[in-house]
Amino acid sequence: MCGIIGYIGKSKAAPILIEGLKRLEYRGYDSAGISTINENNILVEKDIGKIEEIQKKRKKEEKINFEKIEGNVGLSHCRWATHGSVTKENAHPHTDCKNNISIVHNGIIENFSEIKEKLIKKGHKFISLTDTEVIAHLIEDNYEGNIEEATRKALKQIEGSYALGVICSKEPDKLIAARNESPLIIGLGKDENFIASDVPAILKYTNKVIYLENNEMAILTKNNVSITDIDGNKIDKKINEIDWDAEQAEKSGYDHFMLKEIHEQPMAITETLNGRIRNGNVNIKEELDLSEEKLKKIDRIIIVACGTSWHAALVGEFMLEELAKIPVEVEYASEFRYRNPIVNENTLVIAISQSGETADTLAAIREAKKRNAKVLSIVNVKGSSISRESDSVLYTF
Ligand code: GLU
C-alpha cells in the first residue's frame, strides 16, 4: 500500500501532484507516476524509482518538464508493487484501451484474474501485470457516458481492498474517488479539491478533510464534493479541521512515530494479510518457495531479530509452536552471529527486520546459510539486503 494524490481545481495539477508525492516519500515506494487531462487527452508519465529521479531522467532524455505538464485535473501515485514486478508498465496510473480513463489504486484486487480473463475475451488489451489495470478496463467496459456510474458498476464487481482515484478525458471536470480497506481522504479547498491517501500530501493546500469510510465514493469537481455509498445514495460527512503542522502530519498527529506505529498496527496487520487469505486461511505457499517435502523435514525453527522485531518474534514463537508443533527459539541476532549455533539443513531460520538492513540480523542469516539452514525473512523493504539474501521473503506493509 503506498500513496495517492488527486487534484481538481483552478491551478495546474502537476506541480501539486508532484509536491504531494514528495510529502509521502517517507513511506517508501518503488515507482511513481502522474496523469493529467489536457485538452480532453489523458497524459501519463510514470517510471520506476523515486519521483525526483523520474523527473530528472525525463528531462534529460525527452526534455519533458514535469512541472510544466498541462491540465487542471490529475492523479499521482507512488507504488509498492504487490502484483507484477517493479517495471514502468506496472507503475500507476493505468489507463483503459482507448486512453480515455486513467486510474490510480492502492490495495489489492483479489478477483482480478477472473475479471481480466473475461475482459480479454471481450477484446480488452492489457499492458501491465498488475491487479490494478483490470479496474481501468472494467470501468471502460461499463462506461456509457457517465464516469461516476461506470466506476460504481465496476466497483460492484471487484473484491479486495482499494483506495482509488479515477479521471476521464470525456468528463474532465470530474474526479472520482472510492475506498474499501485502504485509507483515502478528501481535501476541501477554495475552487479546488483534493484526494490523498494521507494528510501530509495535501496539508500545504488545505486543512479541511473528509475521511472516506469503506464502500464510500466521492465525486469531486472544482467547486463541489459529494459523497455517496456504493449504490449512489448521498451521505452527509463530517468535515474535520486538521490543526497539525507539517511535522505532526507525518506522524498523523501523534506525538512521536512510535505512538503512530502502535496505533497503525490494526491497519498494518490488515494490509499484510490482504491478498494472503485464500478460502478463509492465510496462505503463503507461493511466497515460501519451499517444497512440501522440505517443509515437512523442518524440525526446528529459530527466529533471529533485534529490538522491537525481537519482541514480535516472542509472540511468533508462541503462535508457531501452537500451530506447527515444532520447537521454536527466539535469539538476538547479535548473539546468534557470534556463537556456534546448532543449525542444519532441517532448521528454518526466520529473520525479522523492518528495514531489511539490520546489520546483526543480516550477519545472523549469513551464519545460518553457511550451515545450510533455510532462511525466511519478514521485512518491510523490497530489495533490502536481508530480502535479497534470504531463500524466501514475506513482506509486511
Ligand atoms: N496492487 C497494486 C499493484 O501492485 C497496488 C500497489 C500499491 O498499493 O502501491 O500495482
XYZ file of C-alpha atoms and ligand atoms in Angstrom:
407
model
C 0.000 0.000 0.000
C 1.529 3.274 -0.992
C 0.428 6.774 -1.934
C -2.238 8.615 -3.912
C -2.851 12.295 -4.573
C -5.512 13.707 -6.834
C -6.316 17.303 -7.754
C -9.104 19.183 -9.480
C -9.247 22.960 -9.490
C -8.065 26.323 -10.646
C -4.311 25.619 -10.632
C -2.044 23.491 -12.737
C -2.335 19.966 -11.306
C 1.162 18.588 -11.990
C 3.228 20.645 -9.507
C 0.694 19.894 -6.755
C 0.680 16.183 -7.558
C 4.474 16.007 -7.542
C 4.788 18.014 -4.343
C 2.236 15.687 -2.718
C 4.206 12.618 -3.764
C 7.321 14.054 -2.170
C 5.404 14.524 1.075
C 4.508 10.831 1.056
C 8.075 9.797 0.313
C 8.711 8.725 3.932
C 6.523 5.665 3.296
C 8.939 4.231 0.736
C 7.949 3.185 -2.806
C 9.348 1.525 -5.903
C 7.844 3.534 -8.782
C 5.730 6.599 -9.358
C 3.638 8.380 -11.937
C 1.284 11.215 -12.700
C -1.602 11.661 -15.069
C -3.492 14.798 -16.069
C -6.190 15.720 -18.565
C -5.184 18.348 -21.071
C -7.455 19.417 -23.934
C -9.511 16.270 -23.485
C -6.498 13.992 -23.639
C -5.114 11.825 -20.877
C -1.392 12.367 -20.323
C 0.600 9.800 -18.336
C 4.191 9.980 -17.142
C 5.468 7.117 -14.996
C 8.549 5.054 -14.321
C 10.428 3.082 -11.718
C 12.332 4.891 -8.971
C 11.727 7.988 -6.902
C 9.714 10.841 -8.425
C 12.744 13.121 -8.371
C 14.819 10.574 -10.338
C 11.983 10.069 -12.826
C 11.677 13.825 -13.335
C 15.423 14.164 -13.944
C 15.517 11.214 -16.334
C 12.622 12.530 -18.409
C 14.073 15.996 -18.544
C 17.398 14.657 -19.768
C 16.067 12.110 -22.267
C 12.903 13.684 -23.576
C 13.106 17.275 -22.389
C 9.843 16.844 -20.500
C 9.481 19.199 -17.590
C 7.017 17.624 -15.170
C 6.235 20.925 -13.511
C 5.017 22.227 -16.867
C 2.673 19.374 -17.702
C -0.655 20.983 -18.528
C -4.034 20.202 -17.022
C -6.112 21.300 -14.038
C -7.168 17.821 -13.057
C -4.935 14.885 -12.351
C -3.781 11.970 -10.277
C -0.443 10.813 -8.955
C 0.702 7.617 -7.333
C 3.706 6.063 -5.680
C 3.602 2.309 -5.910
C 4.646 -0.501 -3.704
C 4.249 -3.458 -6.013
C 2.104 -6.351 -4.892
C 1.131 -7.843 -8.281
C 3.608 -7.623 -11.117
C 7.227 -6.687 -10.660
C 8.709 -3.218 -10.477
C 8.556 -2.030 -14.095
C 7.459 1.081 -15.930
C 4.437 -0.744 -17.397
C 3.309 -1.855 -13.955
C 3.652 1.615 -12.430
C 0.475 3.621 -11.952
C -1.536 5.446 -13.335
C -3.112 2.764 -15.526
C -5.367 3.517 -18.462
C -8.097 1.771 -20.449
C -7.735 0.608 -24.074
C -8.703 3.948 -25.602
C -6.690 6.064 -23.186
C -9.840 7.849 -22.022
C -9.745 6.707 -18.414
C -6.833 6.932 -16.020
C -6.748 5.437 -12.543
C -4.501 5.094 -9.500
C -5.009 2.417 -6.893
C -3.656 1.379 -3.524
C -4.503 -2.095 -2.290
C -5.124 -5.495 -3.836
C -7.902 -6.698 -6.154
C -8.448 -10.303 -5.107
C -10.559 -11.413 -8.061
C -8.515 -9.624 -10.725
C -7.590 -12.744 -12.705
C -11.222 -13.812 -13.249
C -12.161 -10.280 -14.305
C -9.096 -9.995 -16.530
C -9.912 -13.240 -18.302
C -13.459 -12.083 -19.043
C -12.277 -8.683 -20.269
C -9.617 -10.218 -22.511
C -12.348 -12.379 -24.088
C -14.281 -9.188 -24.752
C -11.278 -7.746 -26.575
C -9.592 -5.612 -23.912
C -5.819 -5.311 -24.263
C -3.739 -5.346 -21.112
C -0.323 -3.768 -20.843
C 0.699 -4.475 -17.258
C 0.798 -7.473 -14.951
C -0.885 -5.624 -12.109
C -4.170 -6.402 -10.457
C -4.930 -2.676 -10.765
C -5.212 -2.474 -14.541
C -8.435 -4.502 -14.522
C -10.167 -1.595 -12.790
C -9.420 0.761 -15.692
C -10.742 -1.741 -18.254
C -13.730 -2.675 -16.141
C -14.723 0.991 -15.868
C -14.246 1.317 -19.634
C -16.439 -1.738 -20.151
C -19.210 -0.154 -18.094
C -18.853 3.351 -19.487
C -21.973 4.786 -21.102
C -21.185 8.477 -20.812
C -21.089 8.785 -17.023
C -17.804 8.046 -15.275
C -19.392 8.045 -11.841
C -21.896 5.366 -12.863
C -19.260 3.326 -14.676
C -16.972 3.371 -11.639
C -19.840 2.364 -9.392
C -20.714 -0.579 -11.638
C -17.081 -1.639 -11.808
C -16.630 -1.476 -8.047
C -19.604 -3.753 -7.550
C -17.716 -6.474 -9.397
C -14.461 -6.018 -7.540
C -13.389 -7.898 -4.430
C -10.482 -6.688 -2.386
C -9.013 -3.543 -0.944
C -8.768 -0.242 -2.711
C -8.194 3.433 -2.423
C -8.983 4.583 -5.915
C -8.753 7.734 -7.981
C -10.363 7.935 -11.443
C -10.338 10.610 -14.150
C -11.884 10.503 -17.615
C -10.942 12.648 -20.595
C -14.589 12.792 -21.719
C -15.592 14.342 -18.386
C -12.598 16.493 -17.493
C -14.449 18.413 -14.806
C -14.817 15.375 -12.519
C -12.556 13.335 -10.306
C -13.936 10.159 -8.750
C -12.569 8.515 -5.613
C -13.551 5.382 -3.739
C -12.357 3.449 -0.769
C -12.515 -0.034 0.698
C -9.998 -1.068 3.362
C -7.217 1.252 2.122
C -7.199 4.792 3.539
C -8.333 7.764 1.453
C -9.194 11.328 2.417
C -10.795 14.218 0.576
C -9.269 17.680 0.997
C -11.555 20.669 0.579
C -10.091 23.870 -0.847
C -11.372 27.055 -2.401
C -12.074 26.474 -6.107
C -10.065 23.284 -5.777
C -10.439 19.889 -4.145
C -8.073 17.019 -3.458
C -7.892 13.333 -2.710
C -4.985 11.765 -0.842
C -4.047 8.561 0.894
C -2.614 10.526 3.806
C -2.941 14.032 5.234
C 0.672 15.275 4.726
C 0.224 15.119 0.940
C -2.304 17.968 0.894
C -1.789 19.835 4.152
C 0.047 22.633 2.374
C -3.151 23.441 0.458
C -5.965 22.742 2.895
C -6.611 21.624 6.447
C -10.252 20.692 5.844
C -10.619 16.984 5.251
C -13.286 14.332 4.983
C -12.301 10.775 5.869
C -13.833 8.299 3.448
C -15.093 5.075 5.019
C -15.302 1.636 3.449
C -17.591 1.393 0.416
C -17.893 5.139 0.061
C -17.357 7.090 -3.125
C -16.594 10.750 -3.666
C -17.401 12.818 -6.733
C -15.211 15.893 -6.881
C -15.497 18.911 -9.113
C -13.587 22.155 -8.753
C -16.307 23.646 -6.548
C -18.072 20.685 -5.051
C -17.587 17.360 -3.313
C -20.389 14.878 -2.888
C -20.053 11.602 -1.009
C -22.244 8.597 -1.723
C -22.395 4.950 -0.833
C -21.699 2.334 -3.464
C -25.331 2.489 -4.645
C -25.225 6.242 -5.191
C -27.145 7.286 -2.053
C -25.867 10.600 -0.708
C -24.066 10.555 2.641
C -23.542 13.560 4.917
C -19.976 13.572 6.137
C -18.225 15.477 8.865
C -15.605 17.993 7.768
C -12.548 17.739 10.027
C -10.188 20.634 10.580
C -6.636 19.394 10.948
C -4.554 21.549 13.248
C -1.234 19.733 12.795
C 1.874 21.317 11.382
C 3.792 19.507 8.634
C 5.967 17.622 11.132
C 2.980 16.446 13.180
C 1.218 15.481 9.964
C 3.920 12.977 9.086
C 3.186 11.412 12.456
C -0.591 11.549 11.759
C -0.949 13.927 14.715
C 0.703 11.583 17.244
C 3.488 12.930 19.448
C 6.038 10.530 18.071
C 6.474 7.853 15.427
C 6.350 5.037 17.978
C 2.831 6.000 19.043
C 1.789 6.321 15.406
C 3.124 2.865 14.626
C 1.406 1.354 17.663
C -1.921 2.854 16.581
C -1.396 1.776 12.989
C -0.975 -1.871 13.956
C -4.536 -2.981 13.072
C -4.156 -1.378 9.618
C -0.658 -2.819 9.146
C -1.898 -6.315 10.013
C -4.902 -5.975 7.699
C -2.705 -4.771 4.837
C -0.167 -7.531 5.422
C -2.800 -10.255 5.414
C -4.589 -8.728 2.432
C -4.026 -10.903 -0.589
C -2.730 -13.770 1.515
C -6.110 -15.131 2.596
C -7.496 -17.957 0.495
C -10.754 -19.637 1.460
C -10.582 -18.178 4.941
C -6.991 -19.303 5.641
C -3.687 -17.489 5.468
C -1.809 -18.881 2.503
C 1.876 -18.095 1.940
C 2.715 -21.210 -0.045
C 3.832 -19.403 -3.196
C 5.956 -16.920 -1.298
C 7.618 -19.605 0.804
C 9.500 -21.153 -2.069
C 9.986 -24.355 -0.079
C 8.718 -27.687 -1.310
C 6.185 -29.561 0.798
C 8.834 -32.237 1.241
C 11.414 -29.780 2.605
C 8.846 -28.138 4.831
C 7.977 -31.473 6.372
C 11.633 -32.079 7.238
C 11.919 -28.905 9.296
C 12.342 -29.981 12.895
C 13.417 -26.709 14.486
C 12.709 -23.025 13.937
C 14.976 -20.220 15.128
C 13.767 -16.646 14.895
C 16.546 -14.067 14.806
C 15.799 -10.390 15.338
C 16.767 -7.238 17.221
C 14.848 -4.676 19.272
C 11.114 -4.449 18.585
C 11.359 -7.215 15.999
C 12.760 -9.429 18.754
C 9.660 -8.726 20.859
C 7.425 -9.508 17.890
C 9.392 -12.735 17.496
C 8.461 -13.773 21.053
C 4.787 -13.618 20.086
C 5.637 -15.524 16.902
C 7.304 -18.255 18.981
C 4.090 -18.984 20.897
C 1.966 -18.932 17.767
C 4.280 -21.102 15.694
C 4.702 -23.730 18.400
C 0.950 -23.795 18.944
C 0.157 -24.151 15.255
C 3.106 -26.044 13.781
C 4.054 -28.113 16.852
C 7.720 -27.547 16.021
C 10.147 -26.282 18.694
C 10.837 -22.579 18.213
C 13.604 -20.479 19.776
C 13.979 -16.725 19.596
C 17.514 -15.356 19.545
C 19.037 -11.926 19.489
C 20.657 -11.741 16.068
C 23.655 -10.088 17.722
C 24.201 -13.151 19.956
C 23.446 -15.713 17.281
C 26.071 -14.367 14.905
C 28.880 -14.602 17.417
C 28.276 -18.081 18.818
C 28.394 -21.517 17.333
C 24.693 -22.276 16.861
C 23.455 -25.775 16.189
C 21.781 -25.281 12.862
C 21.484 -27.638 9.920
C 19.540 -28.163 6.703
C 16.443 -29.121 8.675
C 16.399 -25.845 10.555
C 14.254 -22.941 9.396
C 15.718 -19.600 10.406
C 13.221 -16.746 10.336
C 14.757 -13.273 10.291
C 12.614 -10.267 11.222
C 13.733 -6.757 10.323
C 11.583 -3.771 9.419
C 14.211 -2.101 7.227
C 15.734 -5.329 5.957
C 19.115 -3.775 6.661
C 19.684 -4.561 10.367
C 23.390 -5.428 10.357
C 23.298 -8.065 13.116
C 20.270 -9.788 11.579
C 21.939 -9.819 8.185
C 25.076 -11.356 9.698
C 22.915 -13.918 11.526
C 21.246 -15.099 8.306
C 24.638 -15.391 6.605
C 25.762 -17.562 9.517
C 22.616 -19.682 9.205
C 23.062 -20.110 5.448
C 26.656 -21.225 5.903
C 25.190 -24.058 7.956
C 22.657 -24.904 5.229
C 19.585 -23.696 7.082
C 16.671 -22.348 5.075
C 16.166 -18.641 5.686
C 12.802 -16.940 5.578
C 12.780 -13.210 6.229
C 9.949 -10.946 7.269
C 10.787 -7.419 6.158
C 9.171 -4.196 5.074
C 11.506 -3.036 2.327
C 11.714 -4.606 -1.109
C 15.206 -5.056 -2.456
C 16.759 -4.665 1.005
C 19.881 -6.698 1.821
C 18.060 -9.173 4.054
C 15.322 -9.738 1.476
C 17.928 -10.365 -1.227
C 19.943 -12.838 0.786
C 17.035 -14.893 2.131
C 15.587 -18.010 0.482
C 12.066 -16.631 0.888
C 10.642 -13.282 1.895
C 7.353 -12.235 3.422
C 6.788 -8.509 3.051
C 4.827 -6.589 5.642
C 3.029 -3.305 4.926
N -1.712 -3.905 -6.142
C -1.297 -2.740 -6.863
C -0.037 -3.008 -7.662
O 0.673 -3.928 -7.444
C -1.174 -1.503 -5.988
C 0.043 -1.473 -5.127
C 0.071 -0.268 -4.159
O -0.811 -0.211 -3.273
O 1.001 0.546 -4.281
O 0.257 -2.298 -8.570
